[in-house]
C-alpha cells in the first residue's frame, strides 16, 4: 500500500459520525476518500462552507463554491455558507471537532511546526495557527521523515504553528500520542517493528508493553470505495 | 438615494498611498473589475489588507505584479511567488497574520472595538511585540483593530441603496470589511431595485455601503 | 406649542438626508413626526432593524417586527434585519450618524446620566451606554428641569451613562452645545430670554454675543404633517 | 442525523442550577414553549443570561415570577418590576451590562476569544473591578467571555439537521448565543427537510445546534 494511502486510511479511522472536520490541503484532503461506509462526517472549508462535498463533474461547478485551495467543490444538501469571521469563530470556539493537518516537524511536547521555513518558504500561516489552537482534536498526518531526516524531533527547529499540544500524529510507520510524559508509541504500521520506528525517530518515544498494529487493511479501502 | 456609479469614477476617488481592504479568497469573491481598474489607473504605494495576494494573473496578484503595492497584511501569500520575491528583495513589506485573527482585527476596526484577546499566535513569532493579557491564568494576545481608507468588495446582489447578498464561498472577508473602511465600494454581480432583497436576506445592510459599481462602465 | 413638541421639532432640524438615526424611547421617538418633507432619514432600532417605519394599521403587523420598546413597527422597502452583535457593531463602530436620547442630568462636561437613580429606579442601561459612547452625534432631548430642579448641572450627581461628551442638548428653553470651554448657549426658544435660561440652569453657561432663536414654528409641524 | 425531539425531553436535560442563555428581546424571538416547560418542570436556581427579563407574564419574566432564577445577566430589567423587586429584596442577583457589551461577551464565549476591548462603560459604574487596557493612549475595558450550559433559542425555520433562519427582529441575541453554550436547544416555528434552506440563507449553521423542539409535544 502507498505510504500516503496508509496514513490517510489510518486517520480516517479517527472520524466519528456527526463530527465537523477540517482537512488541510494535500495528504489530509485524501482522508475523505477512506471514510467507513455510512459514517456521517461534515466537512468545513475555512474559506466559508460547512457541508463541503467533492466537486461535481466539470460543467456543473460554480466559481463561487471553492475550497481553501481555490479548487471547485460541491455542497451537500443542507450545507451552510459562512463568512470568514464565523468560519474562524467555529474553529476557535471549539465547534470544529477534528482538524487534520500536514506537518514539517512535530516534537516531544506535541508542538507542530508547519507554516514556514525561514529564508526559504514563507507562504504564511493561512488558517493553520487558528486550526491548531482551536480545534477540539488536532491530528498531524505526515510522512515520518523527509530527505532521510526524522520529522519527529526532540524539539522543533522551525517556527511553531501553536504551543497547543496536538492530539495524534499519524505517519506511514506509526501512530504517536503526545502526553504529559512525552510521545507515546500507540501503534505501528503493518510489517513495521517497534525498533524500526525508534530508529527512524529523533525524539525519544515512550514504548508501552503492548503496541498495537494499525487496524488498516486494503479491505478498508475497498469498502470505502464502494 | 442611488449609490450606483461607474467603475472608473469609483476608482478615481482612491489616492496614491491609500490603505485598501479588498475582499476575496484566492480571487473568489474579489472585485475583479475594480482591481483591473486600479491597475489601469496605475495607483501607487498602496497598502493592501486582504486574506491573500491571489495569483500573479488573478485578483490582488495583478496589483503585486504591477508593483503598485508597498505593504500587504494577509494570512497567506503562498500562491503568488511574485509577492514572496518582492518581499525577499525588500521591495514589499508583508505582515503575515493568522486568518482568524485577521478577520477579528478587521471586525474590531469596523465594530469600534479596541481589539480582541486571542490564544492564536501565543508562543509563536506572531506574538512578537504584542501585548499579552492574562485571563483566568491563561495568556491571550491583544490583537488590534484594522481599518482602511477604502474597502473594495464583491457581492452577488446589491440593491441601489447598497443592501448586499453574497454567494457561497465568495462571501469570505467581504462581510467584515464592509464595516471597516471610511469609504466602501462594492462590485456586485447584479444591482436590483430597492425592496427586491428581503430584510432577512440582507447580509450587509445598506448603511455600510457608499458606492456601487455598475455593470457597464 | 407643547414643550415636548417644541423639543422634538428642534431636534428634527438636526437630521440630514441619508443619515442613520436611532431614536430613544419616549420623547426622542416623536422626532420622527417632525422631519422636513423629502428628508431621507433611515431609522435603526437596536433590537435588530435598519429601515424601521411607523407601525402599519392593526391587523397588518408582524409580532416578529418590533422596536426596542417592544411595540409593533413597520419596515421601509429595502430594510435590513440585523442581529444584536451587528446592531451594536454599527452603533459602536461609528456607522450610526445620530442618536437622540432622553436625559436625567447633563453637566458642564457634556456628560449624560440617564440610566439609573440608585435605590429608586434600576431599569438597566439597555443600549444607552453603547449609543452615547459610539454614535457619531449624540443629541440629548429633554425638559430643562424636573420637579422645579434644573437637570443641567455643574456636575452630574447620578451615575454617568458615558464619559463621551454629548454633542447637543435640546430643551424647551434652549439649545446648548458642550465644548472644551464649557456649555455654550446656542439658541433660545421663541419667547424665552437669555436671562430666563440662565436662571433655570444650575450649570454655568457661556453666553455668546448673539444667541439665535430656535428656528422652529408651528408651520414646520404643518409641513411635516402633510 | 435528525435532531428533533419533544419539548418535555429537551427541557428535562437541564439540571437545577444550570446557566442558561435565552434568546429574545422583550419576548420577541424568545422560545416561549420551552420557557413554559421550564416553569412546568420547576427548574430551580437558574442563572439566566439574556437581553432582558421580559414582562411578568411574558417570556423570561415567567421564570422570574416563579422564583426559579438566582442570578440574571442582562442589559435591561425595566419592563419587569418583579425582577427589580426580587433584586432589591436580595433574592436575585442582577448584573446589568450594556447591550452591545453583552452581545460581544456572548460572542467571545462562542468564538473562543479571551474577551474584547470596549470603550463602552469606561468612566461608569460598569467599569468597577474590570481590567483596563490602554490602546493608542485610549482606555478600553476588558470584557470577558460569557458561556452557558444550555442555550435555549427561538428561530423561524430549522431544518432537521439544525440550520437556522430567523425572522426580522426576532433574530436579536439568538444568533450569537447559538455558539456560546455546551448544549443548544432551538424552538423553531417550522422544521423543514434538510436541503430546503439554501446555504446562503442559513444564519446559524447546523453544527451549532444540538436539539430541535418539535411542534407537537
PDB file of C-alpha atoms in Angstrom, chain B residues 2-213:
ATOM      1  CA  UNK B   2     -28.939  55.820  -5.705  1.00  0.00           C
ATOM      2  CA  UNK B   3     -25.373  54.834  -4.869  1.00  0.00           C
ATOM      3  CA  UNK B   4     -24.555  53.376  -8.290  1.00  0.00           C
ATOM      4  CA  UNK B   5     -21.570  54.819 -10.119  1.00  0.00           C
ATOM      5  CA  UNK B   6     -19.239  53.629 -12.819  1.00  0.00           C
ATOM      6  CA  UNK B   7     -16.052  51.725 -12.168  1.00  0.00           C
ATOM      7  CA  UNK B   8     -13.709  54.423 -13.462  1.00  0.00           C
ATOM      8  CA  UNK B   9     -15.199  57.131 -11.245  1.00  0.00           C
ATOM      9  CA  UNK B  10     -15.262  54.905  -8.195  1.00  0.00           C
ATOM     10  CA  UNK B  11     -11.593  54.030  -8.500  1.00  0.00           C
ATOM     11  CA  UNK B  12     -10.613  57.633  -9.327  1.00  0.00           C
ATOM     12  CA  UNK B  13     -11.573  58.560  -5.757  1.00  0.00           C
ATOM     13  CA  UNK B  14      -8.717  56.465  -4.391  1.00  0.00           C
ATOM     14  CA  UNK B  15      -5.482  58.423  -3.896  1.00  0.00           C
ATOM     15  CA  UNK B  16      -1.975  57.016  -4.220  1.00  0.00           C
ATOM     16  CA  UNK B  17      -0.777  55.757  -0.866  1.00  0.00           C
ATOM     17  CA  UNK B  18      -4.239  54.692   0.260  1.00  0.00           C
ATOM     18  CA  UNK B  19      -4.908  51.712   2.512  1.00  0.00           C
ATOM     19  CA  UNK B  20      -7.332  49.321   0.837  1.00  0.00           C
ATOM     20  CA  UNK B  21      -9.204  46.329   2.127  1.00  0.00           C
ATOM     21  CA  UNK B  22     -10.015  44.019  -0.745  1.00  0.00           C
ATOM     22  CA  UNK B  23     -12.417  41.098  -0.393  1.00  0.00           C
ATOM     23  CA  UNK B  24     -11.823  37.623  -1.722  1.00  0.00           C
ATOM     24  CA  UNK B  25     -10.112  34.300  -1.087  1.00  0.00           C
ATOM     25  CA  UNK B  26      -7.702  33.332  -3.860  1.00  0.00           C
ATOM     26  CA  UNK B  27      -9.716  35.578  -6.144  1.00  0.00           C
ATOM     27  CA  UNK B  28     -13.085  34.032  -5.286  1.00  0.00           C
ATOM     28  CA  UNK B  29     -15.257  36.910  -4.107  1.00  0.00           C
ATOM     29  CA  UNK B  30     -12.756  39.552  -5.212  1.00  0.00           C
ATOM     30  CA  UNK B  31     -13.864  42.681  -7.085  1.00  0.00           C
ATOM     31  CA  UNK B  32     -12.110  41.837 -10.342  1.00  0.00           C
ATOM     32  CA  UNK B  33     -13.201  44.799 -12.467  1.00  0.00           C
ATOM     33  CA  UNK B  34     -12.231  47.227  -9.735  1.00  0.00           C
ATOM     34  CA  UNK B  35      -8.808  45.587  -9.413  1.00  0.00           C
ATOM     35  CA  UNK B  36      -8.292  45.814 -13.176  1.00  0.00           C
ATOM     36  CA  UNK B  37      -9.220  49.475 -12.988  1.00  0.00           C
ATOM     37  CA  UNK B  38      -6.764  50.058 -10.130  1.00  0.00           C
ATOM     38  CA  UNK B  39      -4.096  48.593 -12.416  1.00  0.00           C
ATOM     39  CA  UNK B  40      -5.247  50.667 -15.401  1.00  0.00           C
ATOM     40  CA  UNK B  41      -5.197  53.886 -13.364  1.00  0.00           C
ATOM     41  CA  UNK B  42      -1.769  52.966 -12.018  1.00  0.00           C
ATOM     42  CA  UNK B  43      -2.435  53.765  -8.345  1.00  0.00           C
ATOM     43  CA  UNK B  44       0.837  53.650  -6.408  1.00  0.00           C
ATOM     44  CA  UNK B  45       2.160  52.880  -2.917  1.00  0.00           C
ATOM     45  CA  UNK B  46      -0.962  51.068  -1.840  1.00  0.00           C
ATOM     46  CA  UNK B  47      -1.320  49.195   1.419  1.00  0.00           C
ATOM     47  CA  UNK B  48      -3.484  46.121   0.913  1.00  0.00           C
ATOM     48  CA  UNK B  49      -5.337  44.292   3.668  1.00  0.00           C
ATOM     49  CA  UNK B  50      -6.697  41.009   2.333  1.00  0.00           C
ATOM     50  CA  UNK B  51      -6.737  37.310   3.023  1.00  0.00           C
ATOM     51  CA  UNK B  52      -4.113  36.607   0.356  1.00  0.00           C
ATOM     52  CA  UNK B  53      -2.453  38.092  -2.707  1.00  0.00           C
ATOM     53  CA  UNK B  54      -4.195  35.836  -5.217  1.00  0.00           C
ATOM     54  CA  UNK B  55      -2.084  34.503  -8.053  1.00  0.00           C
ATOM     55  CA  UNK B  56       0.169  36.506 -10.376  1.00  0.00           C
ATOM     56  CA  UNK B  57      -2.558  36.819 -13.014  1.00  0.00           C
ATOM     57  CA  UNK B  58      -5.536  36.597 -10.638  1.00  0.00           C
ATOM     58  CA  UNK B  59      -7.173  39.123  -8.351  1.00  0.00           C
ATOM     59  CA  UNK B  60      -4.956  41.089  -5.992  1.00  0.00           C
ATOM     60  CA  UNK B  61      -1.951  39.382  -7.561  1.00  0.00           C
ATOM     61  CA  UNK B  62      -2.216  41.756 -10.509  1.00  0.00           C
ATOM     62  CA  UNK B  63      -1.533  44.729  -8.238  1.00  0.00           C
ATOM     63  CA  UNK B  64       1.529  42.976  -6.839  1.00  0.00           C
ATOM     64  CA  UNK B  65       2.890  42.148 -10.288  1.00  0.00           C
ATOM     65  CA  UNK B  66       2.349  45.759 -11.368  1.00  0.00           C
ATOM     66  CA  UNK B  67       4.380  46.893  -8.314  1.00  0.00           C
ATOM     67  CA  UNK B  68       1.586  49.145  -7.059  1.00  0.00           C
ATOM     68  CA  UNK B  69       1.746  47.839  -3.508  1.00  0.00           C
ATOM     69  CA  UNK B  70       4.172  48.859  -0.765  1.00  0.00           C
ATOM     70  CA  UNK B  71       2.668  46.863   2.081  1.00  0.00           C
ATOM     71  CA  UNK B  72       0.471  43.802   2.462  1.00  0.00           C
ATOM     72  CA  UNK B  73      -1.327  42.498   5.544  1.00  0.00           C
ATOM     73  CA  UNK B  74      -2.519  38.979   4.721  1.00  0.00           C
ATOM     74  CA  UNK B  75      -2.748  35.443   6.062  1.00  0.00           C
ATOM     75  CA  UNK B  76      -1.256  33.685   3.046  1.00  0.00           C
ATOM     76  CA  UNK B  77       0.933  34.645   0.107  1.00  0.00           C
ATOM     77  CA  UNK B  78       1.992  31.158  -0.960  1.00  0.00           C
ATOM     78  CA  UNK B  79       0.008  31.151  -4.191  1.00  0.00           C
ATOM     79  CA  UNK B  80       1.762  34.238  -5.526  1.00  0.00           C
ATOM     80  CA  UNK B  81       5.531  33.746  -5.956  1.00  0.00           C
ATOM     81  CA  UNK B  82       5.821  37.392  -7.025  1.00  0.00           C
ATOM     82  CA  UNK B  83       4.742  38.532  -3.538  1.00  0.00           C
ATOM     83  CA  UNK B  84       7.425  36.402  -1.933  1.00  0.00           C
ATOM     84  CA  UNK B  85      10.009  37.599  -4.456  1.00  0.00           C
ATOM     85  CA  UNK B  86       9.298  41.289  -3.797  1.00  0.00           C
ATOM     86  CA  UNK B  87       9.219  40.643  -0.064  1.00  0.00           C
ATOM     87  CA  UNK B  88      12.602  38.919  -0.070  1.00  0.00           C
ATOM     88  CA  UNK B  89      14.001  41.714  -2.287  1.00  0.00           C
ATOM     89  CA  UNK B  90      12.856  44.233   0.313  1.00  0.00           C
ATOM     90  CA  UNK B  91      10.522  45.981  -2.122  1.00  0.00           C
ATOM     91  CA  UNK B  92       7.337  44.960  -0.357  1.00  0.00           C
ATOM     92  CA  UNK B  93       6.519  44.850   3.346  1.00  0.00           C
ATOM     93  CA  UNK B  94       4.436  41.815   4.265  1.00  0.00           C
ATOM     94  CA  UNK B  95       2.739  41.256   7.603  1.00  0.00           C
ATOM     95  CA  UNK B  96       1.545  37.665   7.889  1.00  0.00           C
ATOM     96  CA  UNK B  97      -1.404  37.210  10.230  1.00  0.00           C
ATOM     97  CA  UNK B  98      -3.415  34.122  11.179  1.00  0.00           C
ATOM     98  CA  UNK B  99      -6.584  34.099   9.098  1.00  0.00           C
ATOM     99  CA  UNK B 100      -8.948  34.098  12.075  1.00  0.00           C
ATOM    100  CA  UNK B 101      -7.002  36.871  13.757  1.00  0.00           C
ATOM    101  CA  UNK B 102      -7.123  38.916  10.557  1.00  0.00           C
ATOM    102  CA  UNK B 103     -10.904  38.510  10.437  1.00  0.00           C
ATOM    103  CA  UNK B 104     -11.232  39.602  14.077  1.00  0.00           C
ATOM    104  CA  UNK B 105      -8.887  42.566  13.602  1.00  0.00           C
ATOM    105  CA  UNK B 106     -10.942  43.803  10.668  1.00  0.00           C
ATOM    106  CA  UNK B 107     -14.156  43.200  12.581  1.00  0.00           C
ATOM    107  CA  UNK B 108     -12.758  45.110  15.569  1.00  0.00           C
ATOM    108  CA  UNK B 109     -11.968  48.033  13.291  1.00  0.00           C
ATOM    109  CA  UNK B 110     -15.496  48.018  11.937  1.00  0.00           C
ATOM    110  CA  UNK B 111     -17.263  47.362  15.226  1.00  0.00           C
ATOM    111  CA  UNK B 112     -15.431  50.073  17.192  1.00  0.00           C
ATOM    112  CA  UNK B 113     -13.633  47.659  19.492  1.00  0.00           C
ATOM    113  CA  UNK B 114     -10.189  48.376  20.873  1.00  0.00           C
ATOM    114  CA  UNK B 115      -9.222  44.874  19.838  1.00  0.00           C
ATOM    115  CA  UNK B 116      -9.744  41.276  20.843  1.00  0.00           C
ATOM    116  CA  UNK B 117      -7.926  38.778  23.015  1.00  0.00           C
ATOM    117  CA  UNK B 118      -6.935  35.626  21.219  1.00  0.00           C
ATOM    118  CA  UNK B 119      -4.995  32.461  22.050  1.00  0.00           C
ATOM    119  CA  UNK B 120      -3.978  32.008  18.427  1.00  0.00           C
ATOM    120  CA  UNK B 121      -0.357  33.021  17.998  1.00  0.00           C
ATOM    121  CA  UNK B 122       0.662  32.714  21.659  1.00  0.00           C
ATOM    122  CA  UNK B 123       4.166  31.240  21.820  1.00  0.00           C
ATOM    123  CA  UNK B 124       4.802  31.830  18.103  1.00  0.00           C
ATOM    124  CA  UNK B 125       6.522  34.572  16.114  1.00  0.00           C
ATOM    125  CA  UNK B 126       3.093  36.135  15.632  1.00  0.00           C
ATOM    126  CA  UNK B 127       3.260  37.214  19.284  1.00  0.00           C
ATOM    127  CA  UNK B 128       6.427  39.267  18.779  1.00  0.00           C
ATOM    128  CA  UNK B 129       5.963  42.795  20.074  1.00  0.00           C
ATOM    129  CA  UNK B 130       2.364  42.239  21.063  1.00  0.00           C
ATOM    130  CA  UNK B 131       0.744  42.926  24.420  1.00  0.00           C
ATOM    131  CA  UNK B 132      -0.250  39.822  26.383  1.00  0.00           C
ATOM    132  CA  UNK B 133      -3.176  39.838  28.825  1.00  0.00           C
ATOM    133  CA  UNK B 134      -3.800  37.068  31.300  1.00  0.00           C
ATOM    134  CA  UNK B 135      -7.408  35.946  31.670  1.00  0.00           C
ATOM    135  CA  UNK B 136      -8.149  33.264  34.280  1.00  0.00           C
ATOM    136  CA  UNK B 137      -4.481  32.319  34.270  1.00  0.00           C
ATOM    137  CA  UNK B 138      -4.314  31.834  30.523  1.00  0.00           C
ATOM    138  CA  UNK B 139      -2.346  34.182  28.252  1.00  0.00           C
ATOM    139  CA  UNK B 140      -4.003  35.918  25.304  1.00  0.00           C
ATOM    140  CA  UNK B 141      -2.579  38.203  22.650  1.00  0.00           C
ATOM    141  CA  UNK B 142      -4.113  41.640  22.313  1.00  0.00           C
ATOM    142  CA  UNK B 143      -4.828  41.939  18.606  1.00  0.00           C
ATOM    143  CA  UNK B 144      -5.501  45.483  17.483  1.00  0.00           C
ATOM    144  CA  UNK B 145      -8.204  46.734  15.123  1.00  0.00           C
ATOM    145  CA  UNK B 146      -7.526  47.238  11.421  1.00  0.00           C
ATOM    146  CA  UNK B 147      -9.211  49.906   9.326  1.00  0.00           C
ATOM    147  CA  UNK B 148      -8.771  51.108   5.763  1.00  0.00           C
ATOM    148  CA  UNK B 149      -9.401  54.257   3.746  1.00  0.00           C
ATOM    149  CA  UNK B 150     -11.358  52.248   1.195  1.00  0.00           C
ATOM    150  CA  UNK B 151     -12.863  48.775   1.188  1.00  0.00           C
ATOM    151  CA  UNK B 152     -13.365  47.328  -2.284  1.00  0.00           C
ATOM    152  CA  UNK B 153     -15.727  44.396  -2.121  1.00  0.00           C
ATOM    153  CA  UNK B 154     -17.502  41.908  -4.316  1.00  0.00           C
ATOM    154  CA  UNK B 155     -21.118  40.881  -3.748  1.00  0.00           C
ATOM    155  CA  UNK B 156     -23.634  38.731  -5.544  1.00  0.00           C
ATOM    156  CA  UNK B 157     -26.534  41.174  -5.458  1.00  0.00           C
ATOM    157  CA  UNK B 158     -26.850  44.730  -4.286  1.00  0.00           C
ATOM    158  CA  UNK B 159     -29.905  46.913  -4.339  1.00  0.00           C
ATOM    159  CA  UNK B 160     -29.418  50.531  -5.428  1.00  0.00           C
ATOM    160  CA  UNK B 161     -29.258  51.605  -1.793  1.00  0.00           C
ATOM    161  CA  UNK B 162     -26.475  49.123  -1.024  1.00  0.00           C
ATOM    162  CA  UNK B 163     -28.039  46.139   0.744  1.00  0.00           C
ATOM    163  CA  UNK B 164     -25.807  43.183  -0.104  1.00  0.00           C
ATOM    164  CA  UNK B 165     -26.150  39.447  -0.605  1.00  0.00           C
ATOM    165  CA  UNK B 166     -23.170  37.167  -1.209  1.00  0.00           C
ATOM    166  CA  UNK B 167     -22.831  33.810  -2.976  1.00  0.00           C
ATOM    167  CA  UNK B 168     -21.450  30.733  -1.200  1.00  0.00           C
ATOM    168  CA  UNK B 169     -17.688  30.927  -0.539  1.00  0.00           C
ATOM    169  CA  UNK B 170     -17.460  34.299  -2.289  1.00  0.00           C
ATOM    170  CA  UNK B 171     -18.667  35.846   0.970  1.00  0.00           C
ATOM    171  CA  UNK B 172     -15.410  35.294   2.933  1.00  0.00           C
ATOM    172  CA  UNK B 173     -13.864  38.616   4.073  1.00  0.00           C
ATOM    173  CA  UNK B 174     -16.307  40.884   2.236  1.00  0.00           C
ATOM    174  CA  UNK B 175     -18.802  40.832   5.095  1.00  0.00           C
ATOM    175  CA  UNK B 176     -16.465  42.067   7.842  1.00  0.00           C
ATOM    176  CA  UNK B 177     -14.623  44.509   5.591  1.00  0.00           C
ATOM    177  CA  UNK B 178     -17.893  46.289   4.784  1.00  0.00           C
ATOM    178  CA  UNK B 179     -17.807  47.985   8.186  1.00  0.00           C
ATOM    179  CA  UNK B 180     -14.090  48.662   8.499  1.00  0.00           C
ATOM    180  CA  UNK B 181     -13.302  51.369   5.949  1.00  0.00           C
ATOM    181  CA  UNK B 182     -14.047  55.073   5.623  1.00  0.00           C
ATOM    182  CA  UNK B 183     -15.407  54.521   2.116  1.00  0.00           C
ATOM    183  CA  UNK B 184     -16.922  51.300   0.878  1.00  0.00           C
ATOM    184  CA  UNK B 185     -17.083  50.466  -2.836  1.00  0.00           C
ATOM    185  CA  UNK B 186     -18.963  47.340  -3.900  1.00  0.00           C
ATOM    186  CA  UNK B 187     -18.822  45.494  -7.202  1.00  0.00           C
ATOM    187  CA  UNK B 188     -21.941  43.304  -7.331  1.00  0.00           C
ATOM    188  CA  UNK B 189     -22.834  40.761  -9.998  1.00  0.00           C
ATOM    189  CA  UNK B 190     -26.297  42.308 -10.145  1.00  0.00           C
ATOM    190  CA  UNK B 191     -27.944  45.517  -8.982  1.00  0.00           C
ATOM    191  CA  UNK B 192     -31.628  45.206  -8.213  1.00  0.00           C
ATOM    192  CA  UNK B 193     -34.330  47.735  -7.285  1.00  0.00           C
ATOM    193  CA  UNK B 194     -34.687  48.657  -3.633  1.00  0.00           C
ATOM    194  CA  UNK B 195     -37.122  46.279  -1.964  1.00  0.00           C
ATOM    195  CA  UNK B 196     -36.200  43.234  -4.053  1.00  0.00           C
ATOM    196  CA  UNK B 197     -33.859  41.836  -1.399  1.00  0.00           C
ATOM    197  CA  UNK B 198     -35.982  40.914   1.638  1.00  0.00           C
ATOM    198  CA  UNK B 199     -34.763  42.202   5.029  1.00  0.00           C
ATOM    199  CA  UNK B 200     -33.833  38.730   6.311  1.00  0.00           C
ATOM    200  CA  UNK B 201     -31.719  38.010   3.214  1.00  0.00           C
ATOM    201  CA  UNK B 202     -29.574  41.122   3.613  1.00  0.00           C
ATOM    202  CA  UNK B 203     -26.121  40.217   4.899  1.00  0.00           C
ATOM    203  CA  UNK B 204     -24.509  43.671   4.734  1.00  0.00           C
ATOM    204  CA  UNK B 205     -27.019  46.448   5.464  1.00  0.00           C
ATOM    205  CA  UNK B 206     -27.128  49.445   3.167  1.00  0.00           C
ATOM    206  CA  UNK B 207     -25.720  51.862   5.723  1.00  0.00           C
ATOM    207  CA  UNK B 208     -22.282  50.282   5.275  1.00  0.00           C
ATOM    208  CA  UNK B 209     -22.061  50.870   1.528  1.00  0.00           C
ATOM    209  CA  UNK B 210     -21.111  54.144  -0.168  1.00  0.00           C
ATOM    210  CA  UNK B 211     -20.673  53.308  -3.864  1.00  0.00           C
ATOM    211  CA  UNK B 212     -21.990  50.540  -6.087  1.00  0.00           C
ATOM    212  CA  UNK B 213     -20.163  49.832  -9.332  1.00  0.00           C
TER     213      UNK B 213
END
